[in-house]
Coordinates of C-alpha atoms and ligand atoms in Angstrom, one line a residue:
M1 CA 5.3 13.5 10.9
I2 CA 3.1 10.5 10.5
E3 CA -0.1 10.2 12.5
E4 CA 0.8 9.5 16.1
N5 CA -1.7 6.7 16.6
N6 CA -0.6 4.9 13.4
E7 CA 1.0 1.5 14.0
K8 CA 4.6 1.8 13.2
V9 CA 7.4 -0.7 12.7
L10 CA 11.1 0.4 12.9
I11 CA 13.6 -1.1 10.6
L12 CA 17.1 -1.0 12.0
D13 CA 19.5 -0.8 9.1
F14 CA 22.8 -2.7 9.4
G15 CA 23.8 -1.9 5.8
S16 CA 21.4 -4.1 3.9
Q17 CA 20.7 -3.6 0.2
Y18 CA 17.2 -4.7 1.0
A19 CA 16.3 -2.2 3.8
Q20 CA 13.9 -0.3 1.5
L21 CA 12.4 -3.5 0.3
I22 CA 11.6 -4.5 3.8
A23 CA 10.0 -1.1 4.5
R24 CA 7.8 -1.5 1.4
R25 CA 6.8 -5.1 2.4
V26 CA 5.7 -3.8 5.8
R27 CA 3.7 -1.0 4.3
E28 CA 2.1 -3.3 1.7
N29 CA 0.5 -4.9 4.8
N30 CA -0.9 -1.5 5.9
V31 CA 1.6 -0.9 8.7
F32 CA 3.7 2.2 8.5
S33 CA 7.5 1.5 8.6
E34 CA 10.5 3.7 9.0
I35 CA 14.1 2.9 8.4
V36 CA 16.5 4.1 11.1
S37 CA 20.2 3.7 11.8
H38 CA 21.2 0.7 13.8
K39 CA 22.8 3.2 16.2
I40 CA 19.3 4.3 17.5
T41 CA 19.2 3.8 21.3
A42 CA 16.6 1.8 23.3
E43 CA 15.5 5.1 24.9
Q44 CA 14.8 6.7 21.5
I45 CA 12.9 3.6 20.5
K46 CA 10.8 3.7 23.6
K47 CA 9.7 7.2 22.8
I48 CA 8.7 6.2 19.2
N49 CA 6.8 3.3 20.7
P50 CA 6.8 1.0 17.6
K51 CA 4.7 -2.1 17.4
G52 CA 7.7 -4.1 16.2
I53 CA 11.3 -3.9 15.1
I54 CA 13.1 -5.5 12.2
F55 CA 16.9 -5.9 12.1
T56 CA 18.0 -6.0 8.5
G57 CA 20.7 -8.0 6.9
G58 CA 24.1 -6.5 6.3
P59 CA 27.5 -7.3 4.7
A60 CA 29.6 -7.7 7.9
S61 CA 30.2 -10.6 10.2
V62 CA 28.8 -10.2 13.7
Y63 CA 32.0 -11.6 15.3
V64 CA 34.5 -9.2 13.8
K65 CA 35.7 -6.0 15.4
N66 CA 33.7 -2.9 14.3
A67 CA 30.8 -5.0 13.0
P68 CA 27.6 -2.8 13.3
Q69 CA 26.0 -3.5 16.7
C70 CA 22.9 -2.1 18.4
D71 CA 22.0 -1.0 21.9
E72 CA 21.9 -4.2 23.9
E73 CA 18.8 -3.0 25.8
I74 CA 16.6 -3.2 22.7
V75 CA 16.0 -6.9 23.2
D76 CA 14.7 -6.2 26.6
L77 CA 12.1 -3.6 25.6
G78 CA 9.4 -6.2 25.2
I79 CA 8.8 -5.0 21.6
P80 CA 8.8 -7.9 19.2
I81 CA 11.9 -8.1 17.0
L82 CA 12.4 -10.0 13.7
G83 CA 16.1 -10.4 12.8
I84 CA 16.8 -11.1 9.1
C85 CA 20.1 -12.7 8.1
Y86 CA 22.8 -10.6 9.7
G87 CA 20.0 -9.2 11.9
M88 CA 19.2 -12.7 13.1
Q89 CA 22.8 -13.5 13.7
L90 CA 23.3 -10.3 15.7
G91 CA 20.1 -10.8 17.8
C92 CA 21.0 -14.4 18.5
Q93 CA 24.6 -13.5 19.4
M94 CA 23.2 -10.8 21.8
L95 CA 21.1 -13.6 23.3
K96 CA 24.2 -15.9 23.7
A97 CA 24.0 -18.1 20.6
T98 CA 27.1 -18.8 18.6
V99 CA 27.6 -17.5 15.1
K100 CA 30.4 -18.9 12.8
P101 CA 31.3 -18.9 9.1
T102 CA 29.6 -21.6 7.0
V103 CA 31.8 -24.1 5.2
S104 CA 30.8 -22.5 1.9
R105 CA 28.9 -19.4 1.3
E106 CA 25.2 -20.1 0.6
Y107 CA 23.6 -18.0 -2.1
G108 CA 20.3 -18.4 -4.0
R109 CA 17.1 -20.4 -3.7
T110 CA 16.9 -23.4 -1.4
T111 CA 14.3 -25.5 0.3
C112 CA 13.5 -24.8 3.9
I113 CA 11.6 -27.2 6.2
V114 CA 9.3 -25.6 8.7
N115 CA 8.9 -27.5 11.9
D116 CA 6.7 -25.1 13.7
Q117 CA 3.7 -23.6 11.8
S118 CA 2.4 -21.4 14.6
K119 CA 2.9 -17.6 14.6
L120 CA 5.9 -16.7 12.3
F121 CA 5.2 -19.5 9.9
K122 CA 1.4 -19.7 10.3
S123 CA -0.3 -20.6 7.0
V124 CA 3.1 -21.3 5.4
D125 CA 3.8 -24.7 3.8
K126 CA 6.0 -27.2 5.5
D127 CA 8.5 -27.1 2.6
I128 CA 9.1 -23.6 1.3
I129 CA 11.5 -22.1 -1.2
V130 CA 13.6 -19.4 0.4
W131 CA 16.3 -17.0 -0.7
M132 CA 19.7 -17.3 1.1
S133 CA 22.7 -15.1 0.9
H134 CA 25.1 -15.7 3.8
G135 CA 28.6 -16.7 4.7
D136 CA 27.9 -17.0 8.4
Q137 CA 25.2 -18.7 10.4
V138 CA 24.0 -19.6 13.9
V139 CA 25.7 -22.9 14.8
E140 CA 24.7 -23.3 18.4
L141 CA 21.5 -22.2 20.1
P142 CA 21.2 -21.9 23.9
I143 CA 18.3 -23.8 25.5
E144 CA 16.2 -20.5 25.7
F145 CA 15.8 -20.7 21.9
E146 CA 13.5 -22.9 19.8
S147 CA 14.3 -23.9 16.3
L148 CA 11.4 -23.2 13.9
A149 CA 12.9 -24.1 10.5
F150 CA 16.0 -25.6 8.9
T151 CA 17.6 -26.2 5.5
H152 CA 20.1 -28.7 4.2
N153 CA 23.0 -26.4 4.9
C154 CA 21.6 -24.3 7.7
P155 CA 20.4 -26.0 11.0
Y156 CA 18.8 -22.8 12.2
A157 CA 17.0 -21.1 9.4
G158 CA 14.2 -19.9 11.7
V159 CA 14.4 -19.4 15.4
K160 CA 12.5 -17.9 18.3
H161 CA 13.5 -17.0 21.8
K162 CA 11.3 -18.6 24.5
K163 CA 11.3 -15.6 26.9
K164 CA 12.1 -12.5 24.8
A165 CA 10.1 -11.5 21.8
F166 CA 12.9 -12.2 19.4
Y167 CA 12.5 -14.1 16.1
G168 CA 15.1 -14.7 13.5
V169 CA 15.2 -16.0 9.9
Q170 CA 18.5 -16.7 8.1
F171 CA 16.8 -16.3 4.7
H172 CA 15.4 -13.1 3.2
P173 CA 11.6 -13.1 3.4
E174 CA 11.5 -9.6 1.8
V175 CA 12.6 -10.7 -1.7
T176 CA 10.1 -12.3 -4.1
H177 CA 12.3 -15.4 -4.5
T178 CA 11.2 -16.4 -1.1
L179 CA 7.9 -17.6 -2.3
Q180 CA 5.9 -17.2 0.9
G181 CA 8.0 -14.4 2.3
S182 CA 5.2 -11.8 2.4
Q183 CA 3.1 -14.2 4.5
I184 CA 6.0 -14.6 6.9
I185 CA 6.3 -10.8 7.2
R186 CA 2.6 -10.5 7.5
N187 CA 2.6 -13.1 10.3
F188 CA 5.3 -11.1 12.1
L189 CA 3.2 -7.9 11.9
Y190 CA -0.2 -9.4 12.7
E191 CA 0.4 -12.6 14.7
I192 CA 3.4 -11.4 16.7
C193 CA 3.3 -7.6 16.9
G194 CA -0.5 -7.5 17.1
C195 CA -0.8 -4.9 14.3
T196 CA -4.3 -4.3 12.9
G197 CA -3.3 -2.5 9.7
T198 CA -4.2 1.2 10.2
W199 CA -1.8 2.6 7.5
K200 CA -3.9 3.6 4.5
I201 CA -3.2 6.1 1.8
D202 CA -6.4 8.1 2.4
S203 CA -5.5 8.5 6.0
Y204 CA -2.1 9.7 4.9
I205 CA -3.7 12.3 2.6
E206 CA -5.9 13.6 5.5
K207 CA -3.0 13.9 7.8
S208 CA -0.8 15.5 5.2
L209 CA -3.4 18.1 4.4
H210 CA -3.6 19.0 8.0
D211 CA 0.2 19.2 8.4
I212 CA 0.6 21.4 5.3
H213 CA -2.1 23.7 6.7
S214 CA -0.5 24.0 10.0
Q215 CA 3.0 24.5 8.6
V216 CA 2.1 27.0 6.0
G217 CA -0.8 28.9 7.6
D218 CA -1.5 32.0 5.4
G219 CA 2.0 31.9 3.8
R220 CA 2.6 31.5 0.0
V221 CA 4.2 28.4 -1.3
V222 CA 6.1 28.1 -4.5
C223 CA 6.6 24.8 -6.3
G224 CA 8.6 23.8 -9.4
L225 CA 6.8 21.5 -11.7
S226 CA 9.0 19.2 -13.7
G227 CA 6.5 17.2 -15.7
G228 CA 6.9 14.2 -13.5
V229 CA 4.7 12.6 -11.0
D230 CA 6.5 13.6 -7.8
S231 CA 6.3 17.4 -8.3
A232 CA 2.7 17.1 -9.7
V233 CA 1.5 15.2 -6.7
T234 CA 3.3 17.6 -4.3
A235 CA 1.6 20.6 -6.0
A236 CA -1.8 18.9 -6.1
L237 CA -1.7 18.0 -2.5
I238 CA -0.6 21.4 -1.4
H239 CA -3.3 23.0 -3.6
K240 CA -5.9 20.8 -2.0
A241 CA -4.6 21.9 1.4
I242 CA -4.3 25.7 0.9
G243 CA -6.0 26.5 -2.4
N244 CA -4.6 29.4 -4.3
H245 CA -1.9 30.1 -1.8
I246 CA 0.4 27.9 -4.0
S247 CA 2.1 29.2 -7.1
C248 CA 3.8 26.8 -9.5
I249 CA 6.7 27.5 -11.8
F250 CA 7.1 25.3 -14.9
V251 CA 10.3 25.9 -16.9
D252 CA 10.0 24.7 -20.5
N253 CA 13.6 24.0 -21.2
G254 CA 13.0 22.4 -24.6
L255 CA 14.4 19.1 -23.4
L256 CA 11.1 17.5 -22.5
R257 CA 9.3 14.7 -24.3
D258 CA 6.9 15.7 -27.0
Y259 CA 3.6 15.9 -25.1
E260 CA 4.9 16.7 -21.6
A261 CA 5.0 20.5 -21.5
D262 CA 1.4 20.8 -22.8
E263 CA 0.0 18.1 -20.5
V264 CA 1.5 19.7 -17.4
V265 CA 0.2 23.1 -18.3
K266 CA -3.3 21.7 -19.2
T267 CA -3.6 19.7 -16.0
F268 CA -2.6 22.5 -13.7
K269 CA -4.4 25.3 -15.5
D270 CA -7.6 23.5 -16.4
N271 CA -8.1 20.9 -13.6
F272 CA -6.6 22.6 -10.7
T273 CA -6.7 26.2 -11.7
V274 CA -3.4 26.8 -10.0
D275 CA -1.5 30.1 -10.3
L276 CA 0.9 28.7 -12.9
H277 CA 3.9 30.5 -14.3
V278 CA 5.2 28.9 -17.5
I279 CA 8.6 30.1 -18.5
H280 CA 9.5 29.5 -22.1
A281 CA 13.2 29.1 -22.0
R282 CA 14.0 26.7 -24.9
E283 CA 16.5 29.0 -26.6
R284 CA 18.2 30.0 -23.4
F285 CA 19.0 26.3 -22.6
L286 CA 20.0 25.5 -26.2
D287 CA 22.4 28.5 -26.2
K288 CA 24.1 27.4 -23.0
L289 CA 24.4 23.8 -24.3
K290 CA 26.1 24.9 -27.6
G291 CA 29.2 22.8 -28.2
V292 CA 29.0 20.9 -24.9
I293 CA 29.7 17.2 -25.1
D294 CA 30.6 16.2 -21.6
P295 CA 27.5 14.8 -19.8
E296 CA 28.4 16.2 -16.4
K297 CA 28.9 19.6 -17.9
K298 CA 25.4 19.3 -19.5
R299 CA 23.9 18.4 -16.2
K300 CA 25.6 21.3 -14.4
I301 CA 24.6 23.8 -17.1
I302 CA 21.0 22.7 -17.1
G303 CA 20.8 22.6 -13.3
H304 CA 22.3 26.0 -13.0
E305 CA 20.1 27.5 -15.6
F306 CA 17.0 26.0 -14.0
I307 CA 18.0 27.5 -10.6
E308 CA 18.6 30.9 -12.2
I309 CA 15.2 31.0 -14.0
F310 CA 13.4 29.6 -10.9
K311 CA 14.9 32.3 -8.7
E312 CA 14.1 35.1 -11.1
E313 CA 10.5 34.0 -11.3
A314 CA 10.1 33.3 -7.6
K315 CA 11.2 36.8 -6.8
R316 CA 8.4 38.1 -8.9
I317 CA 5.8 36.3 -6.9
S318 CA 5.1 38.4 -3.8
G319 CA 5.0 37.0 -0.3
V320 CA 6.6 33.6 -0.9
K321 CA 7.8 32.0 2.3
F322 CA 7.8 28.3 1.4
L323 CA 9.3 26.1 -1.2
A324 CA 7.6 22.8 -2.0
Q325 CA 9.7 19.8 -3.1
G326 CA 8.7 16.3 -4.2
T327 CA 11.4 14.6 -2.1
L328 CA 10.6 10.9 -1.7
Y329 CA 11.6 8.5 1.1
P330 CA 14.4 6.8 -0.8
D331 CA 16.0 10.2 -1.4
V332 CA 15.8 10.9 2.3
I333 CA 17.3 7.5 3.2
E334 CA 20.1 7.7 0.6
S335 CA 21.2 11.1 1.7
I336 CA 21.9 9.8 5.2
P337 CA 25.5 8.5 5.2
A338 CA 24.7 5.8 7.8
H339 CA 22.4 4.3 5.3
G340 CA 25.0 3.8 2.7
G341 CA 24.4 6.7 0.4
P342 CA 26.8 6.6 -2.5
T343 CA 30.3 7.5 -1.7
V344 CA 31.4 8.0 -5.3
T345 CA 29.4 10.2 -7.6
I346 CA 28.6 8.2 -10.7
K347 CA 26.3 10.8 -12.1
S348 CA 25.4 14.1 -10.4
H349 CA 21.7 13.9 -10.6
H350 CA 20.2 17.3 -11.1
N351 CA 17.4 18.3 -8.8
V352 CA 16.3 21.5 -7.1
G353 CA 18.2 20.5 -4.0
G354 CA 20.4 23.6 -4.3
L355 CA 17.4 26.0 -4.1
P356 CA 16.3 26.2 -0.5
A357 CA 19.4 27.7 1.1
E358 CA 19.9 30.2 -1.7
L359 CA 16.3 31.4 -1.6
G360 CA 15.8 31.4 2.1
F361 CA 12.5 29.7 1.9
E362 CA 11.3 27.1 4.3
L363 CA 10.8 23.6 2.8
V364 CA 7.5 21.8 2.5
E365 CA 8.0 18.2 1.6
P366 CA 4.7 16.3 1.9
L367 CA 6.1 13.1 0.2
R368 CA 9.2 12.6 2.2
F369 CA 7.9 9.5 3.9
L370 CA 6.6 7.9 0.8
F371 CA 7.7 5.4 -1.9
K372 CA 6.9 6.0 -5.5
D373 CA 4.0 3.6 -5.7
E374 CA 2.4 5.3 -2.7
V375 CA 2.9 8.7 -4.4
R376 CA 1.1 7.3 -7.5
K377 CA -1.8 6.1 -5.3
I378 CA -2.1 9.6 -3.9
G379 CA -2.0 11.1 -7.4
E380 CA -4.9 8.8 -8.5
E381 CA -6.9 9.8 -5.4
L382 CA -6.3 13.5 -6.1
G383 CA -7.6 13.0 -9.7
L384 CA -4.4 13.6 -11.6
P385 CA -4.5 12.2 -15.2
E386 CA -3.5 8.6 -15.6
E387 CA -0.7 9.4 -18.1
L388 CA 0.9 11.7 -15.6
V389 CA 0.5 9.5 -12.5
W390 CA 2.0 6.4 -14.3
R391 CA 4.6 8.3 -16.3
H392 CA 8.1 6.6 -16.4
P393 CA 10.7 8.6 -14.5
F394 CA 12.4 11.2 -16.6
P395 CA 15.8 12.7 -15.8
G396 CA 16.0 16.4 -14.9
P397 CA 18.4 17.1 -17.8
G398 CA 15.9 15.4 -20.0
L399 CA 16.7 14.6 -23.7
A400 CA 20.0 16.4 -23.4
I401 CA 21.6 13.3 -21.8
R402 CA 19.9 11.0 -24.3
I403 CA 21.6 12.8 -27.2
I404 CA 25.2 11.6 -27.0
G405 CA 27.4 14.4 -28.0
E406 CA 26.2 17.9 -28.8
V407 CA 22.6 18.9 -28.3
T408 CA 21.3 20.8 -31.3
K409 CA 17.8 21.7 -32.5
P410 CA 17.7 19.1 -35.3
R411 CA 19.0 16.4 -33.1
L412 CA 16.5 17.2 -30.4
E413 CA 13.8 17.0 -33.1
I414 CA 15.0 13.5 -34.2
L415 CA 15.1 12.2 -30.7
R416 CA 11.8 13.7 -29.5
N417 CA 9.9 12.3 -32.5
T418 CA 11.6 8.9 -32.1
D419 CA 10.8 8.8 -28.4
K420 CA 7.2 9.5 -29.2
I421 CA 7.0 6.4 -31.5
V422 CA 8.8 4.2 -28.9
I423 CA 6.3 5.2 -26.2
E424 CA 3.3 4.9 -28.5
E425 CA 4.3 1.3 -29.5
I426 CA 5.1 0.3 -25.9
R427 CA 1.7 1.6 -24.8
K428 CA -0.1 -0.1 -27.8
A429 CA 1.5 -3.4 -26.8
G430 CA 0.2 -3.0 -23.3
L431 CA 3.7 -2.9 -21.8
Y432 CA 4.0 0.6 -20.5
R433 CA 3.2 -0.3 -16.9
S434 CA 5.3 -3.4 -16.7
V435 CA 8.4 -1.6 -18.2
S436 CA 9.9 0.6 -15.5
Q437 CA 11.5 3.0 -17.9
C438 CA 11.8 3.0 -21.7
F439 CA 13.3 5.5 -24.1
A440 CA 15.4 6.2 -27.2
V441 CA 19.0 7.4 -27.3
L442 CA 20.5 9.2 -30.2
L443 CA 24.0 8.1 -30.9
P444 CA 26.9 10.3 -32.1
L445 CA 27.6 8.1 -35.1
S446 CA 26.4 7.5 -38.6
T447 CA 26.2 4.2 -40.4
V448 CA 25.7 3.1 -43.9
G449 CA 22.3 2.0 -45.1
V450 CA 20.4 1.6 -48.3
M451 CA 17.1 3.5 -48.9
G452 CA 15.5 2.7 -52.2
D453 CA 18.4 2.4 -54.5
E454 CA 20.4 5.0 -52.7
R455 CA 23.2 4.6 -50.2
S456 CA 22.4 6.4 -47.0
Y457 CA 24.8 7.4 -44.2
E458 CA 22.7 8.4 -41.2
N459 CA 22.0 8.3 -37.5
V460 CA 21.7 5.3 -35.2
I461 CA 19.0 5.1 -32.5
A462 CA 19.4 2.9 -29.4
I463 CA 16.3 1.7 -27.6
R464 CA 16.6 1.2 -23.8
A465 CA 13.9 -0.5 -21.7
V466 CA 14.5 -1.7 -18.2
E467 CA 12.7 -3.3 -15.3
T468 CA 13.6 -2.4 -11.8
T469 CA 12.1 -1.7 -8.5
D470 CA 14.6 0.8 -7.1
F471 CA 16.5 2.1 -10.2
M472 CA 19.7 1.3 -8.4
T473 CA 19.9 -2.1 -10.1
A474 CA 18.0 -3.0 -13.3
D475 CA 17.6 -5.7 -15.8
W476 CA 16.9 -5.1 -19.5
Y477 CA 13.3 -5.6 -20.4
R478 CA 12.5 -8.5 -22.8
I479 CA 10.3 -6.5 -25.2
P480 CA 8.8 -9.1 -27.6
H481 CA 10.6 -9.2 -31.0
E482 CA 7.5 -8.2 -32.9
V483 CA 7.1 -5.0 -30.9
L484 CA 10.8 -4.2 -31.4
G485 CA 10.3 -4.9 -35.1
T486 CA 7.4 -2.5 -35.3
I487 CA 9.3 0.2 -33.4
S488 CA 12.3 -0.2 -35.7
N489 CA 10.2 -0.1 -38.9
R490 CA 8.3 2.9 -37.8
V491 CA 11.4 4.8 -36.6
I492 CA 13.3 4.1 -39.8
N493 CA 10.3 4.9 -42.0
E494 CA 9.0 7.9 -40.2
I495 CA 12.1 9.7 -38.8
K496 CA 14.1 11.5 -41.4
G497 CA 17.8 11.0 -40.6
V498 CA 17.7 7.6 -39.0
N499 CA 18.7 4.4 -40.8
R500 CA 19.5 2.0 -38.0
V501 CA 17.9 1.0 -34.7
V502 CA 19.6 -1.2 -32.0
Y503 CA 18.4 -2.6 -28.7
D504 CA 20.4 -2.2 -25.5
I505 CA 20.6 -5.5 -23.6
S506 CA 22.8 -4.4 -20.7
T507 CA 22.0 -4.7 -17.0
K508 CA 22.7 -2.2 -14.3
P509 CA 25.4 -2.6 -13.0
P510 CA 27.7 -2.6 -14.7
S511 CA 25.9 -0.3 -17.2
T512 CA 23.7 2.5 -16.0
I513 CA 20.1 3.1 -17.2
E514 CA 20.8 6.3 -19.0
W515 CA 23.6 6.3 -21.6
E516 CA 25.2 9.5 -20.1
Ligands
XMP1 P1 21.2 5.8 -14.0 O1 21.5 6.3 -15.4 O2 22.0 6.5 -13.0 O3 19.7 6.2 -13.7 O4 21.2 4.3 -13.9 C1 18.9 5.9 -12.6 C2 17.7 6.7 -12.7 O5 18.0 8.1 -12.5 C3 17.6 8.8 -13.6 N1 18.6 9.8 -13.9 C4 18.5 11.1 -13.5 N2 17.5 11.8 -12.9 N3 18.7 13.8 -13.1 C5 17.6 13.1 -12.7 O6 16.7 13.7 -12.2 C6 19.8 13.2 -13.7 O7 20.8 13.8 -14.0 C7 19.6 11.8 -13.9 N4 20.5 10.8 -14.5 C8 19.8 9.7 -14.5 C9 17.4 7.8 -14.7 O8 16.5 8.3 -15.7 C10 16.9 6.6 -14.0 O9 15.5 6.7 -13.7

């Protein structure tokens, strides 16, 4: 767990799409935050002893039957609470205010007038732009409350209880559309909860090294390297904690991008001198994928094959007791049903989640409390190469789900070389860090073109670039036309077998980021 004397803020989740964003905003202010179910009891909270509590928003109406509630005694604990949207309405209702539907649902940016600039709104302008998204609101406040802010449609956009440490805002301070939202969250943490900002990445590293050491002792840990940042940071952290008691397995499935396999091997062999087992299994994966078109089948085959190879190799390493995994905090939260994990499988993402039970190893997950940006900071601190630390996410099944239709050696070759050009040009244009993910997709159709005086009938490549914070929703990235032009020219000129390049301008939802 996290350092006991670290200041912590608990986020009670009432089904908000922004719970993770709130957690990140708190951490950005150097205060550790943890998302918990709204069903947590006051007793449990007392034991955790947080500096503050945030009630998230949520889709329900507080006055309907079965609306998510929380233990009534939480407001009596004396721990400061900030209720956001539904969280404000719930807290206010618990403290005898009246919540009713608004005449019309309010959604989007609006101006909010602040009439009390102490504490919660300290250093915040008198007129601020806030982001609203509600169909209910507090309409009557008992005398024990003070109003701190209002908007044209919402008489109580910010409130405070005079005796209990309860604050509420109807708008969403956690989203960037609320222009001074991060100041409001900072005020809650520093002015109201009395936090001092003890949460720092280097103290996390120190604590993590200590935890790994005490969990693992003299035991041997095995860790699968995928080529991505999460598994690399996991391995580097464990290596720092226990030296050569870690063995890493890297399966080269032939579905990686051009430079990845070499870079992973080089990093871990040269820089970290880790006991690295590289399994060359390109043919094995290609064989299994022969004739397979259905993306879910591809995922299953690749996942299964990976597990088989990993098991075979792990058995060869003597004395393994632990399996290290790069599980991140969003994976942990999303796998808990109370936090709204997906109920319908859109795509069954392949990861090594099936391994632990089968192998009988104990799990070591040093990143399970971290967000991706925090993992990257740790990667930098540990001296991993910049290209690896800032690498865009890459799906476990790799290029196989970016070749629509059958995966063959020649098609892999086309896509790998195209992808290399796309990434090179995006880097050259200085866009790599502002794009969240960017790649090429090889489509299963040929179109007519003209090359020289000849008619051609060849492959189409789609370019996909998105910007997103959580990969659950995403917007297409506005790559400048000149950069798109250069990519298109280079791909068509340099890649044999491609005569057309198109740019994907769909958002997620309704599209997904990958094409399969
Ligand atoms: P989608 O396509 O679902 O992608 O919008 C969201 C994020 O997940 C990645 N992705 C995968 N990652 N195995 C993975 O490890 C998979 O099967 C898989 N499918 C999609 C995708 O690249 C994006 O970052």
